[in-house]
Amino acid sequence: MHPIVPHLWFDHQAKEAIDLYCSLIPDSYVTHSITLHDTPSGNAELFSFVLAGQPFMAINAGPYFQFNPSISFFLNFDPSRDRQAQAHLEHTWAALSEGGKVLMPLGEYPFSKCYGWIQDRYGLSWQLILSNPEGDPRPFVVPCLLFTRDRFGKAETALQFYLSVFQQVRVGQLVHYSDMDTNSPFAHAIAYADFQINETWMAIMDGPGDHAFAFNEAISFVVTCDTQAEIDAYWQHLSAVPEAEQCGWCKDSFGISWQITPSILDSMMKEGSPEQIKRVTQAFLKMKKFDIAALQKAYSMPE
């Protein structure tokens, strides 16, 4: 199974942001970069990188989408794996805070001795937490979906939906607001849950309150497929907004954006000649759902 890959849309600051994240998070590095020419955004720079074992992608493609806290990334500082976990957490917090915005102050909370939620200078949101060393281990980086406004209370429905769509799945923690307070007005809304799909851990929460943000295309999730049948199946399950379908992108009924992408496209972009890359790019820019045969035809045309 291919991992689920978060994809970050930047105006023009992707390389600068990636360099910062790689400098702060251990075992992080850039794996590949490429410029796609003559896209609707002009020349778009595409980056592949890894943060603590979790693959990411990012693109510089203009000021069309803005990050917001509806999708954030947990950074799990685990004292059982790092004796200086809290010191490293505080150092990372200080670096991400520079030019950023504090959403929840760094401090002690009922669920952690040290936790804070920060929106960095690029708008990307991070939840830094000192993990319980006696709990089940989790990856250092875990994407988190926050259901707010008209989607508040739908996190558990979304969780069950994603478990039905993907093949390799399991649920980890599942805590409702009523589990913490029997008098909670939020009844069975999810305070926190995490789950694993295709070996990638993700978290999901219902966020009460009058939040001014909701899911958008600034952060999407790449699902890599080896066959056209896989692409067709994921597209059928995940695409619920026809007007959002373009270049392999689709949007589900909860507002989360996905990219259903053939694995062969990655090798084309890494190994192809400039002319091959140009032909493939122009081919997929015309597509909604990806067509592997059409991509192969474009790639294999004589120079």
PDB file of C-alpha atoms in Angstrom:
ATOM      1  CA  MET A   1       0.000   0.000   0.000  1.00  0.00           C
ATOM      2  CA  HIS A   2       1.198   3.487  -0.823  1.00  0.00           C
ATOM      3  CA  PRO A   3       1.127   6.026   2.041  1.00  0.00           C
ATOM      4  CA  ILE A   4      -1.341   8.890   2.058  1.00  0.00           C
ATOM      5  CA  VAL A   5       0.662  12.021   1.202  1.00  0.00           C
ATOM      6  CA  PRO A   6      -0.344  15.518   2.407  1.00  0.00           C
ATOM      7  CA  HIS A   7      -0.016  18.087  -0.368  1.00  0.00           C
ATOM      8  CA  LEU A   8       0.574  21.742   0.563  1.00  0.00           C
ATOM      9  CA  TRP A   9      -0.349  24.590  -1.788  1.00  0.00           C
ATOM     10  CA  PHE A  10       1.832  27.690  -1.444  1.00  0.00           C
ATOM     11  CA  ASP A  11       1.799  30.947  -3.344  1.00  0.00           C
ATOM     12  CA  HIS A  12       5.608  31.096  -3.748  1.00  0.00           C
ATOM     13  CA  GLN A  13       7.153  30.232  -0.365  1.00  0.00           C
ATOM     14  CA  ALA A  14       7.244  26.408  -0.559  1.00  0.00           C
ATOM     15  CA  LYS A  15      11.039  26.019  -0.662  1.00  0.00           C
ATOM     16  CA  GLU A  16      11.546  28.480   2.190  1.00  0.00           C
ATOM     17  CA  ALA A  17       8.906  26.727   4.315  1.00  0.00           C
ATOM     18  CA  ILE A  18      10.219  23.239   3.547  1.00  0.00           C
ATOM     19  CA  ASP A  19      13.757  24.292   4.516  1.00  0.00           C
ATOM     20  CA  LEU A  20      12.416  25.517   7.862  1.00  0.00           C
ATOM     21  CA  TYR A  21      10.457  22.357   8.560  1.00  0.00           C
ATOM     22  CA  CYS A  22      13.378  20.110   7.600  1.00  0.00           C
ATOM     23  CA  SER A  23      15.683  22.090   9.897  1.00  0.00           C
ATOM     24  CA  LEU A  24      13.331  21.573  12.871  1.00  0.00           C
ATOM     25  CA  ILE A  25      12.016  18.045  12.420  1.00  0.00           C
ATOM     26  CA  PRO A  26      14.464  15.116  12.625  1.00  0.00           C
ATOM     27  CA  ASP A  27      14.931  12.713   9.714  1.00  0.00           C
ATOM     28  CA  SER A  28      13.559  15.239   7.219  1.00  0.00           C
ATOM     29  CA  TYR A  29      14.807  16.013   3.720  1.00  0.00           C
ATOM     30  CA  VAL A  30      13.803  17.006   0.185  1.00  0.00           C
ATOM     31  CA  THR A  31      13.642  14.065  -2.222  1.00  0.00           C
ATOM     32  CA  HIS A  32      12.810  15.747  -5.531  1.00  0.00           C
ATOM     33  CA  SER A  33      11.809  19.017  -7.150  1.00  0.00           C
ATOM     34  CA  ILE A  34      10.616  19.905 -10.619  1.00  0.00           C
ATOM     35  CA  THR A  35       9.137  22.875 -12.469  1.00  0.00           C
ATOM     36  CA  LEU A  36       5.964  22.298 -14.476  1.00  0.00           C
ATOM     37  CA  HIS A  37       5.763  24.790 -17.320  1.00  0.00           C
ATOM     38  CA  ASP A  38       2.695  26.442 -18.862  1.00  0.00           C
ATOM     39  CA  THR A  39       0.171  25.468 -16.213  1.00  0.00           C
ATOM     40  CA  PRO A  40      -2.868  27.675 -15.415  1.00  0.00           C
ATOM     41  CA  SER A  41      -0.668  29.100 -12.630  1.00  0.00           C
ATOM     42  CA  GLY A  42       2.247  29.724 -14.977  1.00  0.00           C
ATOM     43  CA  ASN A  43       5.427  27.851 -14.094  1.00  0.00           C
ATOM     44  CA  ALA A  44       4.603  25.781 -10.998  1.00  0.00           C
ATOM     45  CA  GLU A  45       7.359  24.405  -8.756  1.00  0.00           C
ATOM     46  CA  LEU A  46       6.597  20.986  -7.309  1.00  0.00           C
ATOM     47  CA  PHE A  47       8.480  19.511  -4.331  1.00  0.00           C
ATOM     48  CA  SER A  48       8.547  16.069  -2.741  1.00  0.00           C
ATOM     49  CA  PHE A  49       9.939  15.868   0.784  1.00  0.00           C
ATOM     50  CA  VAL A  50       9.843  13.808   3.966  1.00  0.00           C
ATOM     51  CA  LEU A  51       9.239  14.966   7.547  1.00  0.00           C
ATOM     52  CA  ALA A  52      10.220  12.343  10.143  1.00  0.00           C
ATOM     53  CA  GLY A  53       9.327   9.512   7.781  1.00  0.00           C
ATOM     54  CA  GLN A  54       6.035  11.002   6.551  1.00  0.00           C
ATOM     55  CA  PRO A  55       6.138  11.843   2.828  1.00  0.00           C
ATOM     56  CA  PHE A  56       4.800  15.240   1.770  1.00  0.00           C
ATOM     57  CA  MET A  57       4.364  17.187  -1.432  1.00  0.00           C
ATOM     58  CA  ALA A  58       4.184  20.945  -1.933  1.00  0.00           C
ATOM     59  CA  ILE A  59       3.628  23.269  -4.849  1.00  0.00           C
ATOM     60  CA  ASN A  60       4.255  26.939  -5.619  1.00  0.00           C
ATOM     61  CA  ALA A  61       1.244  27.755  -7.767  1.00  0.00           C
ATOM     62  CA  GLY A  62      -0.075  31.193  -6.885  1.00  0.00           C
ATOM     63  CA  PRO A  63      -2.285  32.810  -4.235  1.00  0.00           C
ATOM     64  CA  TYR A  64      -5.428  30.782  -4.866  1.00  0.00           C
ATOM     65  CA  PHE A  65      -5.780  28.939  -1.547  1.00  0.00           C
ATOM     66  CA  GLN A  66      -4.870  29.871   2.025  1.00  0.00           C
ATOM     67  CA  PHE A  67      -3.928  27.498   4.843  1.00  0.00           C
ATOM     68  CA  ASN A  68      -6.176  27.506   7.897  1.00  0.00           C
ATOM     69  CA  PRO A  69      -6.450  25.401  11.093  1.00  0.00           C
ATOM     70  CA  SER A  70      -9.106  23.041   9.705  1.00  0.00           C
ATOM     71  CA  ILE A  71      -6.179  20.794   8.763  1.00  0.00           C
ATOM     72  CA  SER A  72      -3.142  20.804  11.033  1.00  0.00           C
ATOM     73  CA  PHE A  73      -0.256  18.494  11.829  1.00  0.00           C
ATOM     74  CA  PHE A  74       0.412  16.937  15.221  1.00  0.00           C
ATOM     75  CA  LEU A  75       4.077  16.720  16.210  1.00  0.00           C
ATOM     76  CA  ASN A  76       4.380  13.980  18.827  1.00  0.00           C
ATOM     77  CA  PHE A  77       7.318  14.513  21.173  1.00  0.00           C
ATOM     78  CA  ASP A  78       7.560  11.160  22.942  1.00  0.00           C
ATOM     79  CA  PRO A  79       9.674  11.004  26.145  1.00  0.00           C
ATOM     80  CA  SER A  80      10.027   7.234  25.743  1.00  0.00           C
ATOM     81  CA  ARG A  81      11.909   7.807  22.479  1.00  0.00           C
ATOM     82  CA  ASP A  82      13.579  11.147  23.245  1.00  0.00           C
ATOM     83  CA  ARG A  83      14.907  11.985  26.706  1.00  0.00           C
ATOM     84  CA  GLN A  84      14.901  15.673  25.772  1.00  0.00           C
ATOM     85  CA  ALA A  85      11.417  15.569  24.239  1.00  0.00           C
ATOM     86  CA  GLN A  86      10.084  18.619  26.090  1.00  0.00           C
ATOM     87  CA  ALA A  87      13.168  20.699  25.370  1.00  0.00           C
ATOM     88  CA  HIS A  88      12.923  19.795  21.680  1.00  0.00           C
ATOM     89  CA  LEU A  89       9.207  20.629  21.729  1.00  0.00           C
ATOM     90  CA  GLU A  90       9.896  24.045  23.224  1.00  0.00           C
ATOM     91  CA  HIS A  91      12.666  24.735  20.691  1.00  0.00           C
ATOM     92  CA  THR A  92      10.374  23.784  17.788  1.00  0.00           C
ATOM     93  CA  TRP A  93       7.566  25.905  19.240  1.00  0.00           C
ATOM     94  CA  ALA A  94       9.855  28.937  19.454  1.00  0.00           C
ATOM     95  CA  ALA A  95      10.928  28.570  15.816  1.00  0.00           C
ATOM     96  CA  LEU A  96       7.396  28.032  14.489  1.00  0.00           C
ATOM     97  CA  SER A  97       6.078  30.913  16.602  1.00  0.00           C
ATOM     98  CA  GLU A  98       8.345  33.471  14.958  1.00  0.00           C
ATOM     99  CA  GLY A  99       6.036  35.499  12.751  1.00  0.00           C
ATOM    100  CA  GLY A 100       3.178  33.114  13.485  1.00  0.00           C
ATOM    101  CA  LYS A 101      -0.050  33.121  15.489  1.00  0.00           C
ATOM    102  CA  VAL A 102      -0.755  31.229  18.712  1.00  0.00           C
ATOM    103  CA  LEU A 103      -4.052  29.318  18.568  1.00  0.00           C
ATOM    104  CA  MET A 104      -3.678  27.581  21.957  1.00  0.00           C
ATOM    105  CA  PRO A 105      -0.839  28.736  24.240  1.00  0.00           C
ATOM    106  CA  LEU A 106       1.969  26.345  25.061  1.00  0.00           C
ATOM    107  CA  GLY A 107       1.323  24.925  28.524  1.00  0.00           C
ATOM    108  CA  GLU A 108      -0.131  22.112  30.582  1.00  0.00           C
ATOM    109  CA  TYR A 109      -3.569  20.732  29.678  1.00  0.00           C
ATOM    110  CA  PRO A 110      -5.637  17.802  31.050  1.00  0.00           C
ATOM    111  CA  PHE A 111      -4.531  15.665  28.099  1.00  0.00           C
ATOM    112  CA  SER A 112      -0.814  16.588  28.100  1.00  0.00           C
ATOM    113  CA  LYS A 113       1.804  18.110  30.380  1.00  0.00           C
ATOM    114  CA  CYS A 114       2.985  20.243  27.478  1.00  0.00           C
ATOM    115  CA  TYR A 115       0.889  21.167  24.452  1.00  0.00           C
ATOM    116  CA  GLY A 116       0.343  24.110  22.136  1.00  0.00           C
ATOM    117  CA  TRP A 117      -1.291  24.904  18.801  1.00  0.00           C
ATOM    118  CA  ILE A 118       0.483  27.346  16.499  1.00  0.00           C
ATOM    119  CA  GLN A 119      -0.089  28.753  13.019  1.00  0.00           C
ATOM    120  CA  ASP A 120       3.343  29.437  11.526  1.00  0.00           C
ATOM    121  CA  ARG A 121       4.463  32.406   9.420  1.00  0.00           C
ATOM    122  CA  TYR A 122       3.259  30.629   6.256  1.00  0.00           C
ATOM    123  CA  GLY A 123      -0.181  29.935   7.705  1.00  0.00           C
ATOM    124  CA  LEU A 124       0.345  26.189   8.271  1.00  0.00           C
ATOM    125  CA  SER A 125      -0.964  24.896  11.624  1.00  0.00           C
ATOM    126  CA  TRP A 126       0.889  22.591  14.008  1.00  0.00           C
ATOM    127  CA  GLN A 127      -0.168  20.942  17.263  1.00  0.00           C
ATOM    128  CA  LEU A 128       2.894  20.222  19.376  1.00  0.00           C
ATOM    129  CA  ILE A 129       2.264  17.694  22.128  1.00  0.00           C
ATOM    130  CA  LEU A 130       4.336  15.911  24.751  1.00  0.00           C
ATOM    131  CA  SER A 131       2.996  12.400  24.252  1.00  0.00           C
ATOM    132  CA  ASN A 132       2.096   9.975  26.995  1.00  0.00           C
ATOM    133  CA  PRO A 133       5.072   7.569  27.066  1.00  0.00           C
ATOM    134  CA  GLU A 134       2.794   4.792  28.357  1.00  0.00           C
ATOM    135  CA  GLY A 135       0.398   5.076  25.416  1.00  0.00           C
ATOM    136  CA  ASP A 136       0.575   3.312  22.073  1.00  0.00           C
ATOM    137  CA  PRO A 137       3.324   4.864  19.939  1.00  0.00           C
ATOM    138  CA  ARG A 138       2.368   7.079  17.015  1.00  0.00           C
ATOM    139  CA  PRO A 139       4.435   8.592  14.203  1.00  0.00           C
ATOM    140  CA  PHE A 140       6.072  11.924  14.922  1.00  0.00           C
ATOM    141  CA  VAL A 141       3.912  13.673  12.296  1.00  0.00           C
ATOM    142  CA  VAL A 142       0.151  13.020  12.145  1.00  0.00           C
ATOM    143  CA  PRO A 143      -2.256  15.062   9.946  1.00  0.00           C
ATOM    144  CA  CYS A 144      -5.401  16.183  11.782  1.00  0.00           C
ATOM    145  CA  LEU A 145      -8.851  17.061  10.374  1.00  0.00           C
ATOM    146  CA  LEU A 146     -10.997  19.515  12.373  1.00  0.00           C
ATOM    147  CA  PHE A 147     -14.730  19.541  11.619  1.00  0.00           C
ATOM    148  CA  THR A 148     -16.224  22.960  12.329  1.00  0.00           C
ATOM    149  CA  ARG A 149     -19.259  25.125  11.594  1.00  0.00           C
ATOM    150  CA  ASP A 150     -21.884  23.243   9.558  1.00  0.00           C
ATOM    151  CA  ARG A 151     -19.674  20.134   9.593  1.00  0.00           C
ATOM    152  CA  PHE A 152     -19.368  20.046  13.385  1.00  0.00           C
ATOM    153  CA  GLY A 153     -20.577  16.692  14.674  1.00  0.00           C
ATOM    154  CA  LYS A 154     -19.808  14.889  11.410  1.00  0.00           C
ATOM    155  CA  ALA A 155     -16.307  13.686  12.313  1.00  0.00           C
ATOM    156  CA  GLU A 156     -17.460  10.196  13.302  1.00  0.00           C
ATOM    157  CA  THR A 157     -19.507   9.821  10.115  1.00  0.00           C
ATOM    158  CA  ALA A 158     -16.432  10.878   8.139  1.00  0.00           C
ATOM    159  CA  LEU A 159     -14.254   8.465  10.090  1.00  0.00           C
ATOM    160  CA  GLN A 160     -16.535   5.527   9.284  1.00  0.00           C
ATOM    161  CA  PHE A 161     -16.661   6.622   5.651  1.00  0.00           C
ATOM    162  CA  TYR A 162     -12.879   6.694   5.287  1.00  0.00           C
ATOM    163  CA  LEU A 163     -12.617   3.306   6.973  1.00  0.00           C
ATOM    164  CA  SER A 164     -15.002   1.949   4.332  1.00  0.00           C
ATOM    165  CA  VAL A 165     -13.118   3.479   1.388  1.00  0.00           C
ATOM    166  CA  PHE A 166      -9.568   2.341   2.079  1.00  0.00           C
ATOM    167  CA  GLN A 167      -8.399  -1.250   2.221  1.00  0.00           C
ATOM    168  CA  GLN A 168      -5.905  -1.278   5.084  1.00  0.00           C
ATOM    169  CA  VAL A 169      -7.543   0.490   8.029  1.00  0.00           C
ATOM    170  CA  ARG A 170      -7.829   0.497  11.798  1.00  0.00           C
ATOM    171  CA  VAL A 171      -9.027   2.807  14.560  1.00  0.00           C
ATOM    172  CA  GLY A 172      -6.734   3.829  17.414  1.00  0.00           C
ATOM    173  CA  GLN A 173      -8.092   6.199  20.064  1.00  0.00           C
ATOM    174  CA  LEU A 174     -11.724   7.308  19.996  1.00  0.00           C
ATOM    175  CA  VAL A 175     -12.779   9.868  22.616  1.00  0.00           C
ATOM    176  CA  HIS A 176     -16.141  11.649  22.589  1.00  0.00           C
ATOM    177  CA  TYR A 177     -16.802  14.877  24.478  1.00  0.00           C
ATOM    178  CA  SER A 178     -19.265  12.931  26.620  1.00  0.00           C
ATOM    179  CA  ASP A 179     -16.450  10.580  27.681  1.00  0.00           C
ATOM    180  CA  MET A 180     -14.705  13.529  29.321  1.00  0.00           C
ATOM    181  CA  ASP A 181     -17.825  15.256  30.677  1.00  0.00           C
ATOM    182  CA  THR A 182     -21.176  13.474  30.954  1.00  0.00           C
ATOM    183  CA  ASN A 183     -22.858  16.886  30.964  1.00  0.00           C
ATOM    184  CA  SER A 184     -21.161  18.011  27.773  1.00  0.00           C
ATOM    185  CA  PRO A 185     -23.558  19.821  25.433  1.00  0.00           C
ATOM    186  CA  PHE A 186     -21.739  18.223  22.511  1.00  0.00           C
ATOM    187  CA  ALA A 187     -23.008  14.723  23.308  1.00  0.00           C
ATOM    188  CA  HIS A 188     -21.289  12.214  21.024  1.00  0.00           C
ATOM    189  CA  ALA A 189     -19.190  14.615  18.959  1.00  0.00           C
ATOM    190  CA  ILE A 190     -15.570  13.453  18.702  1.00  0.00           C
ATOM    191  CA  ALA A 191     -13.105  15.266  20.942  1.00  0.00           C
ATOM    192  CA  TYR A 192     -10.237  13.272  19.442  1.00  0.00           C
ATOM    193  CA  ALA A 193      -9.791  10.121  17.402  1.00  0.00           C
ATOM    194  CA  ASP A 194      -7.016   8.705  15.285  1.00  0.00           C
ATOM    195  CA  PHE A 195      -7.047   6.074  12.590  1.00  0.00           C
ATOM    196  CA  GLN A 196      -4.725   4.408  10.128  1.00  0.00           C
ATOM    197  CA  ILE A 197      -5.360   4.188   6.393  1.00  0.00           C
ATOM    198  CA  ASN A 198      -2.830   2.612   4.045  1.00  0.00           C
ATOM    199  CA  GLU A 199      -0.318   2.637   6.942  1.00  0.00           C
ATOM    200  CA  THR A 200      -0.669   6.414   7.401  1.00  0.00           C
ATOM    201  CA  TRP A 201      -1.973   7.661  10.759  1.00  0.00           C
ATOM    202  CA  MET A 202      -4.427  10.544  10.739  1.00  0.00           C
ATOM    203  CA  ALA A 203      -6.402  12.285  13.498  1.00  0.00           C
ATOM    204  CA  ILE A 204      -9.934  13.668  13.409  1.00  0.00           C
ATOM    205  CA  MET A 205     -11.829  16.038  15.724  1.00  0.00           C
ATOM    206  CA  ASP A 206     -15.076  17.987  16.020  1.00  0.00           C
ATOM    207  CA  GLY A 207     -14.366  21.633  16.849  1.00  0.00           C
ATOM    208  CA  PRO A 208     -17.186  23.462  18.674  1.00  0.00           C
ATOM    209  CA  GLY A 209     -17.387  27.219  18.521  1.00  0.00           C
ATOM    210  CA  ASP A 210     -17.869  29.887  15.906  1.00  0.00           C
ATOM    211  CA  HIS A 211     -14.775  29.214  13.812  1.00  0.00           C
ATOM    212  CA  ALA A 212     -14.216  31.355  10.749  1.00  0.00           C
ATOM    213  CA  PHE A 213     -12.500  28.627   8.718  1.00  0.00           C
ATOM    214  CA  ALA A 214     -13.370  25.439   6.871  1.00  0.00           C
ATOM    215  CA  PHE A 215     -11.684  22.847   4.653  1.00  0.00           C
ATOM    216  CA  ASN A 216     -10.269  24.060   1.336  1.00  0.00           C
ATOM    217  CA  GLU A 217      -7.807  22.990  -1.342  1.00  0.00           C
ATOM    218  CA  ALA A 218      -4.731  24.479   0.352  1.00  0.00           C
ATOM    219  CA  ILE A 219      -4.121  21.047   1.884  1.00  0.00           C
ATOM    220  CA  SER A 220      -5.135  17.941  -0.003  1.00  0.00           C
ATOM    221  CA  PHE A 221      -4.244  14.270   0.356  1.00  0.00           C
ATOM    222  CA  VAL A 222      -2.611  12.272  -2.423  1.00  0.00           C
ATOM    223  CA  VAL A 223      -3.782   8.683  -2.925  1.00  0.00           C
ATOM    224  CA  THR A 224      -1.353   6.834  -5.193  1.00  0.00           C
ATOM    225  CA  CYS A 225      -2.748   4.039  -7.370  1.00  0.00           C
ATOM    226  CA  ASP A 226      -0.989   1.375  -9.434  1.00  0.00           C
ATOM    227  CA  THR A 227      -3.867   0.622 -11.815  1.00  0.00           C
ATOM    228  CA  GLN A 228      -6.699   2.396 -13.599  1.00  0.00           C
ATOM    229  CA  ALA A 229      -9.156   0.213 -11.707  1.00  0.00           C
ATOM    230  CA  GLU A 230      -7.838   1.605  -8.411  1.00  0.00           C
ATOM    231  CA  ILE A 231      -8.137   5.173  -9.694  1.00  0.00           C
ATOM    232  CA  ASP A 232     -11.689   4.525 -10.851  1.00  0.00           C
ATOM    233  CA  ALA A 233     -12.704   2.988  -7.510  1.00  0.00           C
ATOM    234  CA  TYR A 234     -11.260   5.767  -5.322  1.00  0.00           C
ATOM    235  CA  TRP A 235     -12.680   8.413  -7.623  1.00  0.00           C
ATOM    236  CA  GLN A 236     -16.141   6.865  -7.382  1.00  0.00           C
ATOM    237  CA  HIS A 237     -15.975   6.867  -3.566  1.00  0.00           C
ATOM    238  CA  LEU A 238     -14.267  10.201  -2.925  1.00  0.00           C
ATOM    239  CA  SER A 239     -15.481  12.571  -5.637  1.00  0.00           C
ATOM    240  CA  ALA A 240     -18.724  14.227  -4.475  1.00  0.00           C
ATOM    241  CA  VAL A 241     -18.344  17.738  -5.939  1.00  0.00           C
ATOM    242  CA  PRO A 242     -18.255  17.652  -9.766  1.00  0.00           C
ATOM    243  CA  GLU A 243     -17.061  21.253 -10.105  1.00  0.00           C
ATOM    244  CA  ALA A 244     -13.957  20.402  -8.014  1.00  0.00           C
ATOM    245  CA  GLU A 245     -12.808  17.672 -10.402  1.00  0.00           C
ATOM    246  CA  GLN A 246      -9.648  18.664 -12.245  1.00  0.00           C
ATOM    247  CA  CYS A 247      -6.164  17.235 -12.880  1.00  0.00           C
ATOM    248  CA  GLY A 248      -6.783  14.257 -10.599  1.00  0.00           C
ATOM    249  CA  TRP A 249      -8.185  16.448  -7.813  1.00  0.00           C
ATOM    250  CA  CYS A 250     -11.580  15.783  -6.280  1.00  0.00           C
ATOM    251  CA  LYS A 251     -13.484  16.776  -3.150  1.00  0.00           C
ATOM    252  CA  ASP A 252     -15.471  14.471  -0.890  1.00  0.00           C
ATOM    253  CA  SER A 253     -18.853  15.166   0.702  1.00  0.00           C
ATOM    254  CA  PHE A 254     -17.160  16.551   3.855  1.00  0.00           C
ATOM    255  CA  GLY A 255     -15.094  19.115   1.940  1.00  0.00           C
ATOM    256  CA  ILE A 256     -11.717  17.320   2.092  1.00  0.00           C
ATOM    257  CA  SER A 257      -9.689  17.509  -1.126  1.00  0.00           C
ATOM    258  CA  TRP A 258      -7.979  14.409  -2.520  1.00  0.00           C
ATOM    259  CA  GLN A 259      -5.640  13.767  -5.426  1.00  0.00           C
ATOM    260  CA  ILE A 260      -6.106  10.336  -6.999  1.00  0.00           C
ATOM    261  CA  THR A 261      -2.820   9.844  -8.791  1.00  0.00           C
ATOM    262  CA  PRO A 262      -1.209   6.989 -10.763  1.00  0.00           C
ATOM    263  CA  SER A 263       2.125   5.800  -9.420  1.00  0.00           C
ATOM    264  CA  ILE A 264       3.542   5.808 -12.940  1.00  0.00           C
ATOM    265  CA  LEU A 265       3.205   9.609 -13.060  1.00  0.00           C
ATOM    266  CA  ASP A 266       5.903   9.978 -10.405  1.00  0.00           C
ATOM    267  CA  SER A 267       8.455   8.037 -12.466  1.00  0.00           C
ATOM    268  CA  MET A 268       7.481   9.960 -15.600  1.00  0.00           C
ATOM    269  CA  MET A 269       8.163  13.258 -13.857  1.00  0.00           C
ATOM    270  CA  LYS A 270      11.444  12.079 -12.341  1.00  0.00           C
ATOM    271  CA  GLU A 271      12.858  10.184 -15.320  1.00  0.00           C
ATOM    272  CA  GLY A 272      11.311  11.866 -18.353  1.00  0.00           C
ATOM    273  CA  SER A 273      13.027  14.288 -20.688  1.00  0.00           C
ATOM    274  CA  PRO A 274      11.885  17.926 -20.598  1.00  0.00           C
ATOM    275  CA  GLU A 275       9.786  17.287 -23.722  1.00  0.00           C
ATOM    276  CA  GLN A 276       8.186  14.167 -22.230  1.00  0.00           C
ATOM    277  CA  ILE A 277       7.381  16.019 -19.013  1.00  0.00           C
ATOM    278  CA  LYS A 278       5.857  18.869 -21.006  1.00  0.00           C
ATOM    279  CA  ARG A 279       3.650  16.480 -23.022  1.00  0.00           C
ATOM    280  CA  VAL A 280       2.483  14.613 -19.933  1.00  0.00           C
ATOM    281  CA  THR A 281       1.765  17.883 -18.115  1.00  0.00           C
ATOM    282  CA  GLN A 282      -0.320  19.212 -20.995  1.00  0.00           C
ATOM    283  CA  ALA A 283      -2.158  15.872 -21.161  1.00  0.00           C
ATOM    284  CA  PHE A 284      -3.161  15.768 -17.498  1.00  0.00           C
ATOM    285  CA  LEU A 285      -4.111  19.454 -17.405  1.00  0.00           C
ATOM    286  CA  LYS A 286      -7.015  18.499 -19.700  1.00  0.00           C
ATOM    287  CA  MET A 287      -8.138  15.622 -17.474  1.00  0.00           C
ATOM    288  CA  LYS A 288     -10.507  15.421 -14.543  1.00  0.00           C
ATOM    289  CA  LYS A 289      -9.939  11.826 -13.431  1.00  0.00           C
ATOM    290  CA  PHE A 290      -6.504  10.585 -14.493  1.00  0.00           C
ATOM    291  CA  ASP A 291      -6.340   8.260 -17.500  1.00  0.00           C
ATOM    292  CA  ILE A 292      -3.198   6.134 -17.273  1.00  0.00           C
ATOM    293  CA  ALA A 293      -3.347   5.002 -20.918  1.00  0.00           C
ATOM    294  CA  ALA A 294      -3.545   8.609 -22.138  1.00  0.00           C
ATOM    295  CA  LEU A 295      -0.608   9.610 -19.928  1.00  0.00           C
ATOM    296  CA  GLN A 296       1.465   6.705 -21.263  1.00  0.00           C
ATOM    297  CA  LYS A 297       0.583   7.674 -24.826  1.00  0.00           C
ATOM    298  CA  ALA A 298       1.715  11.266 -24.245  1.00  0.00           C
ATOM    299  CA  TYR A 299       4.928  10.102 -22.570  1.00  0.00           C
ATOM    300  CA  SER A 300       5.793   7.617 -25.355  1.00  0.00           C
ATOM    301  CA  MET A 301       5.284   9.915 -28.342  1.00  0.00           C
ATOM    302  CA  PRO A 302       8.381  10.340 -30.526  1.00  0.00           C
ATOM    303  CA  GLU A 303      10.554  13.333 -29.613  1.00  0.00           C
TER     304      GLU A 303
END
